[in-house]
Structures are given as C-alpha cells and as structure tokens.
C-alpha cells in the first residue's frame, strides 16, 4: 500500500483526491495546508484521516510515502523543498516552478537526498497520448514535420485574479502554454530556434502568446496560448506519411484520428475514467515499487528542458516574475 499526502486544498487537490480512490494499493492518509481550517475542511470532505495546519507538519509525517503538491505554481518551489528535505517523495504539479534555476534546485535536492521527484504532467502519462507517441515512433505517419497546438481560456480574468498577478507567475504561458509546448517537446525534442510574441497585460503578464519552434531537421511547431478567448484546445501532428489529430482537450484526449493517404481515417479510442489524474499516481507508485528516483515517462531532463524553453520565451516576450 502506498500512503499519500496532499499538500494544498484547492480544486486540483480535490480532483486528485477523487482519482486516488481509483488507484489500486493507494491510500490517502494526510492533507496539509497553511491553515487548520482549510486542512480540516478538505479532510472531512474527502475522508482523510489526518489534517495538518502547515506544510512542515505534513512533510514530517513518518507514515507518508509520497506527497502530491497542488499549490499554485508560485509556491511549488517552497512546498516541494519542504517535502524533499523531510525525505518525502514528491509528485509536483506543473509547471514545476517559475523558472529553470529553481526547478534545477529541486532536481538536485532530490538527487542528493535519494528521493523520488516527478512533475505531474498528466499529458505524458495519458494512455492515448502514449499510444500516439508509440505510433509516431513506429513510423505510422512517417517523419514528423509539424506539431500544432493551442490552449486559450475564455476569461475574462479581473485584475486581481492570480492569472493576472505577476508575482504569482500569472499569464497564459506557464499555466496554459506549458501544454502545447510540452506536446511539441514530447514529439520533437528541444528546438534549434525559438520565436515568440505576446500581448502583455497592464499587470505585466502575457495575455495572448504565439510561439514558433524550428528544428534543423526542417520540422516546425506552431503553438499558442491565451487568457482572452477560448480556443479549440486541439492539436495535430503531421508527418511525411500522414497526420494524427487530437480533439478537445488535446492534453487529456479520449480519442485521436489517424489520417493516411489512400486510407479511411482511423479513430483510436481509450476508456478514460475519473479526471485523468490517477495515471500520474499509478506511474509514481510503479516507480517507487521499482526503487526509481525519476520516471521514464516524465523524466527530470524533460521537465528541465521545457522550463528552459519557458524561460527563453519569457525573455523574448518581456515577462518577469517578481
């Protein structure tokens, strides 16, 4: 039995708690928050035996095997460090932190302590995304020549909302853009050229951002994210021998369509249960059972490379978090 703790009590933490019930040999035994009231309310709602009024108290619980950190991303670094230094394995919500330097510190801390750490990038452990990657690797659409993806939220977000708060890592890029960027990285790796443009809000965060990744192989990725309009939330992967389309929401799809010249479109489907977070927990438990310090599906190298891309894009569009 793998004993889980959850650090934070917001919407995502609640959905993860629901999905954990679907995972064999998983038990949610503790929750931690910055206030006793919030922790106790969450514990009551989800049937959690122990509630802690601080992150440190949760991390110090010797009965925990792993902690899922679900705070807003501006707090990821501090929360994850608290757990890693206490010797707790960590599943950390995306984006890992606000920048590459603090992300690298977490990875180095985990390595030094011999503790498991994984980014909760659910897209990389989604069964259908994994199937698509296998098809691409097998040459089902030939050599990949382009990846397209968009993630735009309707809003409107008022000036006081965290999505517009620069100090909280607000804007579209870290919260939403990490998905199309992550998909491109998953399929094509690190680009050789990066070009980005954004409309910057009065608060200093990106409202609407376009990104082009270029590869010396000739491949391109055209990506967008925004907080000023709801986009289709779709993606497509084109190769020399066909195309795979991912419907809304592309980062957690229930189907995909394979198009090849001279053939009828082939629809790939999978039965998705729950909210989709359980696949992260299954991967974490598999890694812990095998004594691994990182996941093959969500390796530290991928997390750090995507964070490096995010840093470079922010530099181009002129967004700094303070």
C-alpha positions in Angstrom: 0.0 0.0 0.0 1.3 3.4 -1.0 0.4 6.1 1.6 -0.2 9.5 0.1 -0.4 13.0 1.4 -1.8 16.0 -0.4 -0.3 19.5 0.1 -2.9 22.2 -0.7 -6.7 22.1 -0.6 -7.8 23.7 -3.8 -9.8 22.5 -6.8 -7.0 20.4 -8.3 -6.1 18.8 -5.0 -9.7 17.7 -4.6 -9.9 16.2 -8.1 -6.6 14.3 -7.4 -8.1 13.0 -4.1 -11.1 11.7 -6.0 -8.9 9.9 -8.6 -6.7 8.4 -6.0 -9.6 6.2 -5.0 -9.4 4.6 -8.4 -5.7 3.6 -7.9 -5.0 0.1 -6.6 -2.9 0.0 -3.4 -3.2 3.8 -2.9 -4.3 5.3 0.4 -4.8 9.0 1.1 -3.8 9.4 4.8 -3.0 13.1 5.3 -3.5 16.6 4.0 -1.6 19.8 4.8 -2.5 23.4 4.3 -1.4 26.8 5.7 -4.4 26.9 8.0 -6.0 24.2 10.2 -9.5 25.2 9.0 -8.7 24.6 5.3 -6.9 21.3 6.0 -9.7 20.0 8.3 -12.4 21.0 5.8 -10.6 19.1 3.0 -10.1 16.1 5.2 -13.8 16.0 6.1 -14.8 16.3 2.5 -12.5 13.5 1.2 -12.3 11.2 4.2 -8.7 11.9 5.0 -7.6 10.7 8.5 -5.1 13.4 9.4 -5.1 17.1 8.7 -2.1 19.4 9.3 -2.1 23.2 9.7 1.3 23.6 8.0 3.4 22.2 5.1 6.2 21.3 7.5 3.9 19.2 9.7 2.6 17.3 6.7 6.2 16.7 5.4 7.3 15.4 8.9 4.6 12.7 9.0 6.6 9.5 9.0 3.6 7.5 7.8 3.8 9.1 4.3 5.4 7.5 1.2 4.7 10.4 -1.2 3.2 13.9 -1.2 1.3 15.4 -4.1 1.9 19.2 -4.2 -1.0 21.0 -5.7 -0.4 24.6 -4.7 -0.5 27.5 -7.2 2.8 27.3 -9.1 4.4 30.3 -7.4 4.5 28.2 -4.2 5.8 24.9 -5.9 9.4 25.5 -5.1 9.0 26.2 -1.4 6.4 23.4 -0.9 8.4 20.8 -2.8 11.7 21.7 -1.0 9.9 21.3 2.4 8.9 17.8 1.4 12.1 16.7 -0.2 14.2 17.9 2.7 12.0 15.8 5.0 12.7 12.8 2.9 9.3 12.6 1.3 8.8 11.5 -2.4 7.1 14.3 -4.3 4.6 14.5 -7.2 4.7 18.2 -8.1 2.1 19.9 -10.2 3.0 21.6 -13.4 4.7 23.9 -14.2 7.5 22.7 -11.9 8.4 26.2 -10.7 8.6 29.7 -12.0 12.0 29.3 -13.7 14.7 26.9 -14.6 17.0 27.8 -11.7 14.5 26.8 -9.0 13.4 23.7 -11.0 17.0 22.6 -11.2 17.4 23.1 -7.5 14.5 20.8 -6.8 16.0 18.1 -9.0 19.4 18.4 -7.4 17.9 18.3 -3.9 16.0 15.2 -4.8 19.1 13.5 -6.3 21.2 14.4 -3.3 18.6 13.1 -0.8 17.9 10.0 -2.9 14.2 10.9 -3.0 11.8 10.4 -5.9 10.5 13.5 -7.7 8.2 13.8 -10.7 6.4 16.6 -12.4 2.6 16.0 -12.5 2.4 16.5 -16.3 -0.6 14.3 -16.8 -0.4 14.6 -20.6 2.8 12.5 -20.7 1.1 9.6 -18.8 -2.3 9.7 -20.6 -2.9 6.3 -22.2 -3.9 7.8 -25.6 -1.1 10.2 -25.7 1.3 7.3 -25.0 -0.4 5.3 -27.8 0.0 8.3 -30.2 3.7 8.5 -29.3 4.2 4.8 -30.0 2.5 5.2 -33.4 4.8 8.1 -34.3 7.9 6.2 -33.1 6.8 3.2 -35.3 6.6 5.5 -38.3 2.8 5.4 -38.7 2.9 9.0 -40.1 6.4 9.0 -41.4 8.8 11.6 -40.2 7.2 14.3 -38.1 7.2 17.7 -39.9 5.0 19.8 -37.8 3.1 20.0 -34.5 0.3 22.4 -33.9 -1.5 23.1 -30.6 -3.5 25.8 -28.8 -4.7 26.4 -25.3 -6.7 29.6 -24.7 -9.1 30.2 -21.8 -12.1 32.5 -22.1 -11.8 34.5 -19.0 -12.3 37.3 -18.5 -10.0 37.4 -15.5 -10.2 40.5 -13.4 -7.0 42.4 -12.5 -6.9 40.8 -9.0 -7.1 37.3 -10.3 -4.0 35.1 -9.9 -3.9 34.6 -13.7 -3.0 38.3 -14.0 -0.7 38.5 -10.9 2.9 38.8 -12.0 4.2 37.8 -8.5 2.2 34.6 -8.8 3.5 33.6 -12.2 0.4 34.7 -13.9 -0.4 34.9 -17.6 -1.0 32.3 -20.2 2.5 30.9 -20.7 3.2 28.9 -17.5 -0.4 27.9 -16.8 -1.6 27.0 -20.3 1.2 27.3 -22.7 3.2 24.6 -21.0 0.8 22.0 -22.6 1.2 22.7 -26.3 4.9 23.4 -25.6 5.1 20.1 -23.7 3.5 18.2 -26.6 5.9 19.7 -29.1 8.8 18.7 -26.9 7.4 15.2 -26.4 7.3 14.6 -30.1 10.2 16.7 -31.5 12.5 17.3 -28.5 14.5 20.6 -28.0 14.2 23.0 -30.9 17.1 24.7 -32.6 15.2 28.0 -33.0 12.5 29.7 -30.8 10.5 32.7 -31.8 7.7 34.2 -29.6 5.4 37.2 -29.4 2.9 38.2 -26.8 0.3 40.9 -25.9 1.3 42.0 -22.4 -1.4 43.0 -19.9 -1.2 46.1 -17.8 -0.2 43.9 -14.9 2.9 42.7 -16.9 1.8 39.1 -17.8 1.2 37.6 -21.2 -2.5 37.7 -22.3 -2.1 36.2 -25.8 1.1 34.4 -26.9 2.3 32.8 -30.1 5.3 30.5 -30.3 7.1 29.0 -33.3 9.7 26.3 -32.7 12.1 25.5 -35.5 14.2 22.4 -35.9 17.2 21.9 -38.1 15.6 18.8 -39.4 13.0 21.1 -41.1 10.2 20.4 -38.6 8.2 23.3 -37.1 5.8 23.7 -34.2 3.2 26.4 -34.1 1.8 26.9 -30.7 -0.5 29.5 -28.9 -1.9 30.2 -25.5 -4.0 32.9 -24.1 -6.3 34.1 -21.4 -8.5 36.4 -23.6 -10.5 33.8 -25.6 -11.5 30.1 -25.6 -9.6 28.4 -28.3 -10.4 24.9 -29.8 -8.0 23.1 -27.4 -6.9 20.8 -30.2 -3.6 19.6 -31.6 -2.3 17.9 -34.7 0.9 16.0 -35.5 1.8 16.0 -39.2 4.3 13.7 -40.8 5.5 12.8 -44.3 3.1 9.9 -44.4 0.0 11.1 -42.6 -1.4 13.1 -39.7 -2.8 12.5 -36.2 -5.5 14.9 -34.9 -6.2 15.2 -31.2 -9.6 16.6 -30.2 -10.6 18.9 -27.3 -8.9 18.7 -24.8 -5.8 17.6 -26.6 -3.8 17.2 -23.3 -6.3 14.7 -22.0 -7.9 13.2 -25.1 -10.3 10.3 -25.2 -9.7 9.7 -28.9 -7.4 10.5 -31.7 -7.8 10.3 -35.5 -5.1 8.9 -37.8 -5.2 10.1 -41.4 -3.1 8.4 -44.0 -3.1 8.8 -47.8 -5.5 6.4 -49.6 -7.0 5.1 -46.3 -10.1 5.8 -44.3 -9.5 7.8 -41.2 -8.8 5.5 -38.2 -10.2 6.6 -34.9 -8.2 5.5 -31.8 -10.1 5.4 -28.6 -9.5 4.6 -25.0 -11.7 4.4 -22.0 -10.9 7.2 -19.6 -12.2 7.0 -16.1 -12.1 9.7 -13.4 -10.5 13.0 -14.0 -7.3 11.7 -15.5 -5.0 12.3 -12.5 -4.9 8.7 -11.5 -2.4 7.8 -14.3 0.1 10.1 -12.5 -0.4 8.2 -9.3 -0.1 4.9 -11.0 3.2 5.9 -12.5 4.5 7.3 -9.2 3.7 4.0 -7.4 5.3 2.0 -10.1 8.5 4.0 -9.8 8.5 3.8 -6.0 8.0 0.0 -6.2 11.0 -0.3 -8.5 13.1 2.0 -6.4 13.5 4.7 -9.0 14.3 8.3 -8.3 12.6 9.5 -11.5 10.0 8.4 -14.1 10.9 7.2 -17.6 7.6 8.8 -18.8 8.2 12.1 -17.1 12.0 12.3 -16.7 13.7 15.2 -15.0 15.5 16.1 -18.2 12.2 16.7 -20.0 10.9 18.9 -17.1 14.1 21.0 -17.1 14.2 21.3 -20.9 10.7 22.6 -21.0 11.4 25.0 -18.2 14.4 26.2 -20.2 12.1 26.9 -23.2 9.7 28.7 -20.9 12.5 30.9 -19.6 13.7 31.7 -23.1 10.2 32.5 -24.3 9.6 34.8 -21.3 12.8 36.7 -22.1 11.6 37.2 -25.7 8.2 38.5 -24.7 9.4 40.6 -21.8 7.7 38.9 -18.8 9.4 38.7 -15.5 8.0 37.3 -12.2 8.8 39.4 -9.1 
